[in-house]
Amino acid sequence: MRPEILNRYFASASALKGIGAKVEKTLAGLVRPQSGEPGSADLSARLVDLLFHLPVGVIDRRNRPTINNLPPSGIVTIEAEVGRHKAPPRHNKRVPYRVEVFDETGSLPLVFFHSHGPYLERTLPEGETRFISGKIEWYDGTPQIVHPDHVLTAEQFSEMPLLEPVYPLTAGVSGKVLGKAIRQILADIPQLPEWQDAAWIAARKLPEFQTALETLHSPQDTTGLEPDSPARQRLAYDELLANQLALSLVRRHMKRATGRTIKGDGRARQNIIDALPFSLTVSQELAVSEILADMASPDRMLRLLQGDVGSGKTIVGLLAMATSAEAGTQSALMVPTDILARQHIAGIEPLAQAAGLRAAVLTGREKGAVRQQLLDDLASGDIDILVGTHALFQEGVGFADLGLVIIDEQHRFGVHQRLALQSKSKRPSDLLVMTATPIPRTLALTAYGDMDITRLTGKPAGRQPIDTRVMPLEKLDQITDGLERAVAQGKRAYWVCPLVEESDFIDKTAAEARFTSLKTRFGDKVGLVHGRMKGAEKDTVMARFKTGELSILVSTTVIEVGVDVPEASIMIIENAERFGLAQLHQLRGRVGRGSDASSCVLIYDGVLGETAAARLKTMRETEDGFIIAEEDLKLRGSGEVLGTRQSGVASFRLADLGQHGELLQAARDDAKLILETDPHLTGARSEALRIMLYLFERDDAIRLLSAG
Ligand code: ADP
Ligand code: MG
């Protein structure tokens, strides 16, 4: 049960003055971290969510630079005369509305996308003076302000506070409403006990939790928001400690359940190795031996196998499953999609057969008598290796003796799922998680701090580098010309369509439009797959692409995960600027798998923002997933969050892992020490620590504590 003192923190924001039901809903989408996930429609915004919604900047009205003297970045307030309005040509939504403003030293454009002309004419009448606040952005070597935070008359300006926090906003919630709500909360939220080590806090000169929140939400100067400011550090450290303490609890819980010794005689494994058309890389061999050692030890295996797309994780997993079979236990390989399950079984079955093992597939698509037979064979132990989606762990699926669980392409799985999975088996099975998302070390600690980590480095031999280009949408004709030549030479291409919004419906529309337009040129050589198609339909299209009947496969990001068509050598990604680096990297990894030289075209639309430009540059410069991941972390740290949700690694609200890596290490050590000295969290500091865990919603971990 959550401690009573936190009740107020988790009360709905609709209890606040000035927040009605409708605004509360909108707020939830903005501030509640789980929003946007399936089934989150009814989640409300809670006070804690608002408190943790930190400002990203401060409007400083104390001094106002002249236009020729603007700082190179940050939020500024200027006093300027409004000049000419320049509306975009009609029917061209991509061109912004511009308003020139000037003072005696120079002029500066204000830029508005998708804006309403009459409204702008009212708020920015030509010839009048306005006080304008906003973030300086650079375009073509000159500064501009895109969507100013405030445009005020002298009178309105005089009523504003000199320092005002700037929050990330969404349509329907203004900074004013948000600021007021947060000040209201801070005025009467109960004070929480100190959960941090007093000596550590004193040594670092960090404020108390409450004080830190107040400092950030009511800034007294402009530097308080920097990641290294004491207030930010304090809150970041709280969040990181909660994360690391929870993971330590999970790890201890999972490890304490006595594992089992799974040792094979190596025969099935050798048969598989003999049947392979290649030999294992050194890195693969090392990974296999680490995994086998874990399995052979009486402790339960909790291992993460990290390896870039194409690094050959599947065979490593298969050898572990063969070992499990040798020892007389079954294994389950869980993958996120139906397509992948089928693809895996196609690769695994012949190898399993060569070793005298029985492999089968189980997803939501196996129904009726077929399904029943599968379940019977599973329960009797006839099936050694079962591949499937999460249908594997639904009610009614019973193994005779499940020794090993492997989760592939795991980035959609969190600690919660790992725990749920473990409770499925009567006897604790070994767990191997495989992920193709190369995770920077710091992130790996936050998401998989409960696990041991193996990295598969390098790609299998014989792979050629991928020629990557970045091109504007304006060159679409040129790109399709090139594609036509390539197709004439028998090449195969993926064409991935824009992620318009986080909605498969809209994604689908974009992919369909591209499919239709490519069809006029390529006719029957083009196919389409998207997330809303039925499994069987998808399979048919994929199969036609695999056999070469189709030359071009237009898709939404459903192909992101794991699809293997070695003959495909061209990857075209539309609206590449909207994808995160990790995702781009994954997509590009679909090509360059065969012996042909491969290429990747990243198409961007409109004006590239700084971060998007940096992302695409990184893609052009390197194929090393671990470098890309480190870069991604740095760039994301600068505030652009698109793509993080998909990547599934723990998302932090107060900590910025690009900046607070050192704090993470400290939190990790601290968590370890806490549990070493007070294993059941019953000591002096424990009550406060429990409050901290609840505050950061690590309820699962606390439940493990009471479990014994
Ligand atoms: P991923 O790590 O992305 O899951 P896969 O296991 O699907 O990679 O392997 C990618 C491809 O590389 C497969 O076609 C596989 O057969 C092949 N492969 C795996 N290991 C090797 C190796 N040591 N040498 C050559 N090819 C390999
Ligand atoms: Mg794979």
XYZ file of C-alpha atoms in Angstrom, residues 70-693:
624
model
C 21.214 38.598 -29.173
C 22.800 35.686 -27.345
C 23.518 32.751 -29.675
C 20.953 30.505 -28.010
C 18.402 30.351 -25.249
C 15.225 32.231 -24.537
C 15.272 35.988 -24.983
C 12.897 38.852 -24.515
C 13.158 41.763 -26.915
C 11.307 45.001 -27.371
C 10.702 45.617 -31.060
C 8.515 47.297 -33.615
C 6.378 45.086 -35.806
C 7.197 45.270 -39.493
C 5.796 43.587 -42.550
C 3.763 40.383 -42.482
C 4.516 37.794 -45.097
C 1.792 35.194 -45.418
C 2.629 31.878 -47.101
C 1.300 31.226 -50.585
C -2.121 29.658 -50.366
C -2.284 25.861 -50.275
C 1.329 25.548 -49.340
C 1.308 24.544 -45.721
C 5.030 23.876 -45.636
C 5.931 27.522 -46.038
C 5.625 29.359 -42.749
C 4.019 32.696 -42.033
C 6.689 35.271 -41.287
C 6.574 38.551 -39.454
C 9.593 40.838 -39.453
C 10.232 42.812 -36.267
C 12.963 45.398 -35.773
C 14.610 47.821 -33.411
C 17.179 50.518 -34.104
C 19.944 47.890 -34.348
C 18.471 45.371 -36.759
C 15.617 43.087 -37.645
C 14.541 39.569 -36.763
C 11.978 37.250 -38.326
C 9.246 35.629 -36.250
C 8.184 32.371 -37.858
C 4.834 30.615 -37.525
C 3.903 27.262 -39.025
C 0.290 26.391 -39.825
C -0.828 29.660 -38.372
C -3.940 31.701 -38.614
C -3.232 34.974 -40.439
C -6.011 37.129 -38.951
C -4.934 36.118 -35.449
C -1.356 37.127 -36.131
C -2.496 40.435 -37.577
C -4.342 41.123 -34.366
C -1.529 40.184 -31.992
C 1.208 41.712 -34.138
C -0.208 44.869 -35.735
C 2.268 46.466 -38.114
C 3.933 49.598 -36.761
C 3.295 48.880 -33.083
C 5.744 47.991 -30.365
C 5.634 44.558 -28.748
C 7.568 42.669 -26.121
C 8.469 39.306 -27.600
C 9.849 36.286 -25.760
C 11.002 33.090 -27.383
C 13.796 30.731 -28.143
C 16.498 31.806 -30.551
C 16.855 29.383 -33.428
C 19.231 29.500 -36.337
C 18.211 29.019 -39.901
C 20.503 29.642 -42.845
C 22.988 31.393 -40.603
C 20.583 33.950 -39.209
C 18.669 33.965 -35.950
C 14.907 33.774 -35.783
C 12.194 32.995 -33.277
C 9.783 30.224 -34.175
C 6.460 30.473 -32.381
C 7.350 33.031 -29.687
C 6.252 32.090 -26.171
C 4.820 35.562 -25.593
C 3.895 38.564 -27.689
C 2.815 41.319 -25.305
C 1.845 44.943 -25.292
C 3.695 47.290 -22.929
C 0.810 47.096 -20.516
C 0.622 43.303 -20.526
C 4.377 43.170 -20.197
C 4.375 45.284 -17.065
C 2.129 42.729 -15.368
C 4.413 39.766 -16.035
C 6.899 38.386 -13.503
C 10.514 39.225 -14.253
C 11.484 35.579 -14.295
C 9.054 33.020 -15.624
C 9.579 29.287 -16.151
C 8.872 27.977 -19.634
C 7.255 24.568 -19.800
C 6.953 22.083 -22.622
C 3.360 22.628 -23.729
C 0.714 21.105 -25.882
C -2.274 22.552 -27.674
C -4.960 23.342 -25.110
C -2.659 24.015 -22.174
C -0.960 27.365 -21.784
C 2.147 28.098 -19.785
C 0.072 30.362 -17.636
C -2.399 27.656 -16.632
C 0.378 25.187 -16.016
C 2.480 27.581 -13.973
C -0.471 28.504 -11.803
C -1.411 24.884 -11.224
C 2.109 23.968 -10.198
C 2.414 26.927 -7.824
C -0.868 25.846 -6.253
C 0.463 22.340 -5.701
C 3.730 23.503 -4.196
C 1.886 25.752 -1.765
C 0.365 22.861 0.165
C 1.955 19.580 -0.758
C 3.044 17.556 2.292
C 6.736 17.644 3.123
C 8.394 14.234 2.637
C 11.075 12.782 4.892
C 14.672 12.807 3.634
C 15.502 9.484 1.974
C 18.991 10.342 0.838
C 22.070 9.802 2.900
C 22.513 13.018 4.867
C 26.296 13.048 4.567
C 26.181 12.609 0.823
C 23.642 15.383 0.377
C 25.706 17.703 2.538
C 28.938 16.870 0.745
C 27.389 17.626 -2.603
C 25.573 20.697 -1.297
C 22.276 19.445 -2.678
C 18.956 20.932 -1.574
C 16.078 18.962 -0.110
C 13.618 17.336 -2.492
C 10.921 19.946 -1.911
C 13.289 22.874 -2.115
C 14.657 21.552 -5.382
C 11.182 21.423 -6.881
C 10.478 24.956 -5.716
C 13.741 26.254 -7.114
C 13.015 24.788 -10.510
C 9.396 25.839 -10.724
C 9.948 29.342 -9.346
C 13.366 30.226 -10.705
C 15.268 33.103 -9.158
C 17.861 33.183 -11.928
C 18.345 31.653 -15.347
C 21.040 29.106 -14.543
C 19.078 27.030 -12.038
C 17.725 24.759 -14.746
C 21.061 23.579 -16.099
C 21.570 19.843 -15.697
C 24.438 20.452 -13.290
C 22.535 22.844 -11.055
C 22.069 21.548 -7.485
C 18.284 21.384 -7.839
C 18.401 19.353 -11.041
C 21.064 17.079 -9.618
C 19.079 16.477 -6.497
C 15.937 15.422 -8.359
C 17.870 13.447 -10.935
C 19.610 11.582 -8.169
C 16.309 10.782 -6.471
C 14.905 9.358 -9.654
C 18.044 7.387 -10.432
C 18.270 5.969 -6.943
C 14.657 4.825 -7.124
C 15.425 3.172 -10.440
C 18.575 1.451 -9.241
C 17.130 0.384 -5.917
C 14.144 -1.150 -7.687
C 16.383 -3.005 -10.121
C 18.553 -4.275 -7.294
C 15.458 -5.589 -5.574
C 14.338 -7.295 -8.773
C 17.736 -8.817 -9.292
C 17.922 -10.092 -5.756
C 14.455 -11.552 -6.017
C 15.153 -13.306 -9.289
C 18.497 -14.608 -8.171
C 17.262 -15.805 -4.821
C 14.801 -18.218 -6.345
C 17.137 -21.161 -6.636
C 18.018 -21.721 -10.207
C 18.865 -25.025 -11.699
C 21.822 -26.617 -13.298
C 21.328 -27.063 -17.003
C 24.217 -28.936 -18.525
C 24.148 -30.732 -21.834
C 26.436 -33.293 -23.391
C 27.081 -30.975 -26.322
C 25.809 -33.376 -28.978
C 22.813 -31.450 -30.236
C 24.867 -28.299 -30.145
C 27.637 -29.872 -32.225
C 25.127 -31.192 -34.748
C 23.778 -27.702 -35.226
C 27.222 -26.187 -35.584
C 28.078 -28.847 -38.160
C 24.935 -28.038 -40.109
C 25.706 -24.316 -40.320
C 26.959 -23.000 -43.642
C 29.372 -20.739 -41.752
C 31.534 -20.831 -38.697
C 30.814 -18.848 -35.570
C 32.635 -15.600 -35.007
C 34.877 -15.264 -31.985
C 32.342 -12.941 -30.414
C 29.554 -15.474 -30.917
C 31.653 -18.245 -29.402
C 32.403 -16.111 -26.387
C 28.730 -15.293 -25.952
C 27.770 -18.965 -26.159
C 30.317 -19.936 -23.558
C 29.166 -17.209 -21.161
C 25.583 -18.332 -21.559
C 26.384 -22.012 -21.117
C 28.342 -21.203 -17.986
C 25.338 -19.318 -16.588
C 23.048 -22.210 -17.402
C 25.374 -24.726 -15.837
C 25.640 -22.765 -12.621
C 22.990 -23.315 -9.945
C 22.177 -19.600 -9.937
C 19.494 -18.456 -12.231
C 20.713 -16.909 -15.468
C 19.672 -13.305 -16.040
C 21.608 -12.246 -19.072
C 21.190 -9.616 -21.737
C 22.727 -10.351 -25.125
C 23.227 -7.097 -26.960
C 24.176 -7.209 -30.583
C 23.587 -5.039 -33.531
C 21.157 -6.033 -36.235
C 22.776 -8.826 -38.202
C 25.353 -9.661 -35.587
C 23.986 -13.192 -35.418
C 22.183 -13.415 -32.108
C 19.713 -16.052 -33.259
C 22.277 -18.795 -33.615
C 23.677 -17.989 -30.194
C 20.184 -18.346 -28.768
C 19.598 -21.573 -30.663
C 22.761 -23.133 -29.270
C 21.591 -22.280 -25.773
C 18.228 -23.894 -26.527
C 19.959 -26.980 -27.887
C 21.869 -27.244 -24.638
C 18.635 -26.971 -22.704
C 17.201 -29.808 -24.788
C 20.284 -31.923 -24.173
C 19.659 -31.479 -20.473
C 16.070 -32.583 -20.936
C 14.402 -29.211 -20.423
C 12.315 -27.217 -22.862
C 12.954 -23.717 -24.063
C 10.802 -20.882 -25.283
C 11.863 -18.155 -27.685
C 9.577 -15.181 -27.522
C 9.507 -12.525 -30.244
C 7.347 -9.420 -30.603
C 5.548 -10.155 -33.855
C 3.983 -12.947 -35.751
C 6.129 -12.300 -38.832
C 9.242 -12.729 -36.772
C 8.044 -15.893 -35.095
C 7.495 -17.493 -38.476
C 10.765 -16.272 -39.803
C 12.613 -17.659 -36.817
C 10.977 -21.031 -36.986
C 11.807 -21.265 -40.681
C 15.479 -20.778 -39.848
C 15.484 -22.863 -36.694
C 13.510 -25.888 -37.783
C 16.022 -27.414 -40.227
C 18.845 -26.924 -37.740
C 16.793 -28.380 -34.899
C 15.966 -31.352 -37.072
C 19.616 -31.881 -37.855
C 20.098 -32.202 -34.117
C 17.092 -34.443 -33.615
C 15.117 -31.791 -31.779
C 11.514 -30.781 -32.251
C 10.776 -27.103 -32.716
C 7.317 -25.582 -33.089
C 5.674 -22.206 -33.404
C 2.791 -20.818 -31.361
C 1.174 -17.426 -31.876
C -2.361 -16.129 -31.756
C -2.819 -17.556 -35.223
C -2.637 -21.198 -34.204
C -6.217 -22.072 -33.492
C -8.576 -24.972 -32.887
C -7.305 -28.530 -33.252
C -3.832 -27.491 -34.382
C -3.424 -25.394 -31.296
C -4.705 -28.119 -29.025
C -2.270 -30.626 -30.478
C 0.572 -28.168 -29.959
C -0.438 -27.598 -26.361
C -0.628 -31.335 -25.736
C 2.806 -31.904 -27.221
C 4.156 -29.086 -25.165
C 2.679 -30.429 -21.947
C 4.007 -33.901 -22.639
C 7.460 -32.563 -23.348
C 7.506 -33.643 -27.007
C 8.346 -30.134 -28.112
C 11.886 -29.079 -27.231
C 11.839 -25.576 -28.605
C 8.794 -23.353 -28.810
C 8.940 -20.114 -30.773
C 6.160 -17.577 -30.487
C 4.767 -14.220 -29.550
C 3.550 -13.374 -26.056
C 0.805 -15.927 -26.738
C 3.462 -18.259 -25.359
C 2.760 -17.101 -21.877
C -0.991 -16.975 -21.931
C -3.201 -19.071 -19.718
C -3.501 -22.618 -20.906
C 0.007 -22.855 -22.284
C 1.787 -25.334 -20.043
C 5.288 -26.664 -20.480
C 6.387 -30.041 -19.173
C 9.584 -28.490 -17.890
C 10.631 -25.073 -19.070
C 14.339 -24.589 -18.460
C 15.208 -21.621 -20.608
C 13.342 -18.553 -21.751
C 14.770 -16.354 -24.478
C 13.224 -13.050 -25.372
C 14.324 -11.688 -28.725
C 14.166 -8.103 -29.968
C 13.270 -7.339 -26.496
C 13.129 -3.568 -26.465
C 9.398 -3.559 -25.983
C 9.730 -5.466 -22.752
C 10.439 -3.945 -19.414
C 11.266 -5.130 -15.969
C 7.551 -5.666 -15.336
C 7.259 -8.148 -18.143
C 10.399 -9.926 -17.027
C 8.877 -10.359 -13.606
C 5.517 -11.473 -14.954
C 7.254 -13.982 -17.132
C 9.183 -15.451 -14.289
C 6.091 -16.059 -12.246
C 4.736 -18.195 -15.093
C 7.060 -21.108 -14.581
C 6.790 -23.386 -11.590
C 10.518 -23.817 -11.428
C 12.549 -20.746 -12.176
C 13.920 -20.904 -15.684
C 17.039 -19.254 -16.957
C 16.421 -16.044 -18.795
C 18.254 -14.687 -21.809
C 17.165 -11.422 -23.298
C 18.396 -10.526 -26.767
C 18.212 -7.011 -28.038
C 19.243 -5.463 -31.316
C 18.949 -1.995 -29.883
C 22.505 -1.117 -29.046
C 22.120 0.550 -25.708
C 24.695 2.949 -24.332
C 26.246 1.733 -21.128
C 24.415 4.203 -18.928
C 21.048 3.309 -20.413
C 21.792 -0.378 -20.150
C 22.304 0.123 -16.431
C 18.954 1.813 -15.989
C 16.971 -0.638 -18.063
C 18.863 -3.838 -17.372
C 20.648 -3.098 -14.139
C 19.241 -6.356 -12.856
C 21.003 -8.371 -15.553
C 24.468 -9.429 -16.642
C 25.401 -8.123 -20.045
C 27.113 -9.709 -23.042
C 27.861 -7.689 -26.140
C 28.170 -9.259 -29.576
C 30.565 -6.993 -31.394
C 31.116 -6.674 -35.106
C 29.082 -8.114 -37.926
C 29.611 -11.518 -39.472
C 32.359 -11.468 -42.070
C 31.671 -10.637 -45.698
C 29.340 -7.726 -45.109
C 29.912 -4.652 -47.199
C 29.483 -1.110 -45.957
C 26.177 0.556 -46.731
C 26.336 3.692 -48.852
C 24.115 6.146 -46.992
C 22.817 9.386 -48.472
C 20.666 12.150 -47.117
C 18.358 13.823 -49.646
C 15.512 16.344 -49.567
C 12.036 15.309 -50.657
C 12.349 17.756 -53.556
C 14.654 15.206 -55.187
C 12.017 12.501 -55.108
C 12.052 12.178 -58.899
C 15.760 11.670 -58.927
C 15.426 9.049 -56.203
C 12.725 7.125 -58.021
C 14.758 7.309 -61.254
C 17.634 5.703 -59.404
C 15.297 3.131 -57.961
C 14.003 2.304 -61.396
C 17.532 1.629 -62.656
C 18.267 -0.542 -59.625
C 15.058 -2.515 -60.024
C 15.883 -3.054 -63.695
C 19.108 -4.698 -62.495
C 17.079 -7.022 -60.303
C 17.645 -5.252 -57.001
C 15.135 -5.201 -54.188
C 14.233 -2.215 -52.052
C 12.382 -1.345 -48.883
C 10.522 1.951 -48.853
C 9.631 2.940 -45.327
C 6.978 5.561 -44.893
C 6.689 8.481 -42.585
C 5.820 8.101 -39.025
C 3.288 10.877 -39.100
C 1.957 10.602 -35.611
C 1.902 7.914 -33.015
C -1.025 6.267 -34.611
C -0.931 3.283 -36.956
C -3.943 4.646 -38.703
C -2.191 7.748 -39.966
C 0.972 5.796 -40.695
C -1.059 3.527 -42.823
C -2.523 6.371 -44.833
C 0.922 7.723 -45.658
C 2.221 4.332 -46.700
C -0.842 3.731 -48.841
C -0.382 7.051 -50.604
C 3.247 6.252 -51.408
C 2.275 2.751 -52.500
C -0.298 4.160 -54.901
C 2.099 6.672 -56.399
C 4.902 4.119 -56.828
C 2.457 1.740 -58.428
C 1.883 4.093 -61.322
C 5.548 3.724 -62.135
C 6.449 0.216 -61.011
C 3.096 -1.554 -61.389
C 2.954 -5.042 -59.920
C 6.498 -4.895 -58.665
C 5.414 -2.911 -55.612
C 3.845 -4.372 -52.484
C 2.555 -2.854 -49.264
C 2.640 -4.009 -45.637
C 1.430 -2.091 -42.629
C 0.509 -2.730 -39.027
C -3.199 -2.871 -39.658
C -3.064 -5.786 -42.071
C -4.038 -9.280 -41.000
C -1.209 -11.691 -40.262
C -1.836 -13.894 -43.267
C -2.044 -10.918 -45.614
C 1.266 -9.613 -44.315
C 2.894 -13.006 -44.751
C 1.780 -13.215 -48.343
C 3.258 -9.833 -49.206
C 6.477 -10.567 -47.313
C 6.786 -13.913 -49.063
C 6.377 -12.278 -52.468
C 9.113 -9.818 -51.581
C 11.333 -12.599 -50.312
C 10.994 -14.603 -53.528
C 11.643 -11.527 -55.641
C 8.222 -11.392 -57.221
C 8.000 -7.925 -55.677
C 10.951 -5.568 -56.105
C 9.784 -2.805 -53.815
C 8.194 -3.236 -50.437
C 6.448 -0.140 -49.147
C 5.843 -0.358 -45.448
C 5.244 1.402 -42.214
C 7.700 0.604 -39.485
C 6.329 -2.918 -39.078
C 9.451 -4.151 -40.848
C 11.593 -2.512 -38.238
C 11.943 -5.569 -36.113
C 14.103 -8.342 -37.399
C 12.811 -9.071 -40.902
C 15.423 -10.941 -42.884
C 15.532 -10.697 -46.681
C 19.241 -10.858 -47.522
C 18.606 -10.069 -51.202
C 17.172 -6.643 -50.387
C 19.931 -4.108 -50.864
C 18.214 -0.739 -50.912
C 16.566 1.023 -47.985
C 14.656 4.214 -48.594
C 13.290 6.020 -45.575
C 10.877 8.842 -46.068
C 10.619 11.621 -43.478
C 13.780 10.270 -41.956
C 13.948 13.418 -39.846
C 11.086 12.106 -37.749
C 12.735 8.897 -36.709
C 15.019 8.483 -33.757
C 18.585 7.410 -34.392
C 18.084 3.974 -32.933
C 15.136 3.409 -35.179
C 16.949 4.630 -38.299
C 19.795 2.355 -37.457
C 17.474 -0.598 -37.055
C 15.786 0.129 -40.329
C 19.031 0.495 -42.212
C 20.160 -2.786 -40.735
C 17.556 -4.538 -42.893
C 19.921 -4.149 -45.839
C 23.583 -4.976 -46.156
C 22.826 -8.533 -45.134
C 23.636 -10.234 -48.416
C 26.716 -10.163 -50.605
C 25.478 -7.239 -52.756
C 26.650 -3.694 -52.097
C 23.805 -1.904 -50.364
C 22.576 1.634 -50.125
C 20.321 3.671 -47.918
C 18.582 6.908 -48.823
C 17.322 9.074 -45.996
C 14.726 11.467 -47.354
C 13.858 14.509 -45.319
C 11.024 16.911 -45.790
C 11.121 20.645 -45.168
C 13.630 22.411 -42.994
C 15.887 20.214 -40.909
C 16.128 21.172 -37.241
C 19.528 21.119 -35.594
C 19.020 17.811 -33.851
C 17.501 16.093 -36.858
C 20.397 17.298 -38.994
C 22.876 15.934 -36.460
C 21.071 12.607 -36.432
C 21.160 12.219 -40.183
C 24.810 13.217 -40.239
C 25.611 10.502 -37.718
C 23.793 7.980 -39.881
C 25.863 9.011 -42.865
C 29.105 8.751 -40.956
C 28.891 5.471 -39.108
C 27.268 2.052 -39.038
C 28.479 1.120 -35.595
C 25.369 0.685 -33.490
C 27.097 1.394 -30.232
C 28.499 4.694 -31.502
C 25.085 5.598 -32.900
C 23.504 4.792 -29.576
C 25.907 6.990 -27.624
C 25.257 9.796 -30.087
C 21.522 9.269 -29.793
C 21.721 9.643 -26.064
C 23.652 12.884 -26.362
C 21.204 14.320 -28.877
C 18.135 13.218 -26.997
C 19.576 14.822 -23.937
C 19.077 18.084 -25.730
C 15.383 17.684 -25.363
C 14.058 16.031 -28.483
C 12.158 13.023 -27.326
C 10.719 11.622 -30.496
C 11.576 7.976 -30.723
C 12.346 7.408 -27.075
C 8.999 5.914 -26.392
C 9.476 3.293 -29.038
C 12.894 2.383 -27.759
C 11.373 1.168 -24.517
C 14.305 1.886 -22.258
C 13.289 3.349 -18.954
C 12.243 6.915 -19.483
C 13.256 9.438 -16.917
C 11.503 12.633 -16.136
C 14.004 14.325 -13.896
C 17.276 12.718 -14.874
C 18.902 13.323 -18.223
C 21.104 10.348 -18.908
C 23.159 12.244 -21.422
C 24.126 14.558 -18.555
C 23.727 12.602 -15.356
C 25.732 9.483 -16.145
C 28.002 10.015 -13.192
C 25.053 10.295 -10.820
C 23.747 7.027 -12.178
C 26.914 5.232 -11.197
C 26.673 6.734 -7.731
C 23.037 5.659 -7.448
C 23.979 2.164 -8.480
C 26.623 1.914 -5.775
C 24.273 3.460 -3.256
C 21.498 0.990 -4.056
C 23.879 -1.914 -3.635
C 25.104 -0.605 -0.324
C 21.582 -0.010 0.948
C 20.565 -3.593 0.289
C 23.796 -5.003 1.662
C 23.389 -3.212 4.959
C 19.605 -3.407 5.169
C 18.425 -6.307 2.997
C 14.773 -6.107 3.970
C 14.561 -2.339 4.139
C 13.639 -2.238 7.792
C 16.405 0.078 9.040
C 16.305 3.721 10.021
C 16.324 5.120 6.508
C 14.013 2.488 5.112
C 10.677 4.170 5.649
C 11.781 7.187 3.684
C 13.290 4.974 0.986
C 10.026 3.158 0.602
C 8.276 6.486 0.186
C 10.790 7.350 -2.498
C 10.135 4.073 -4.325
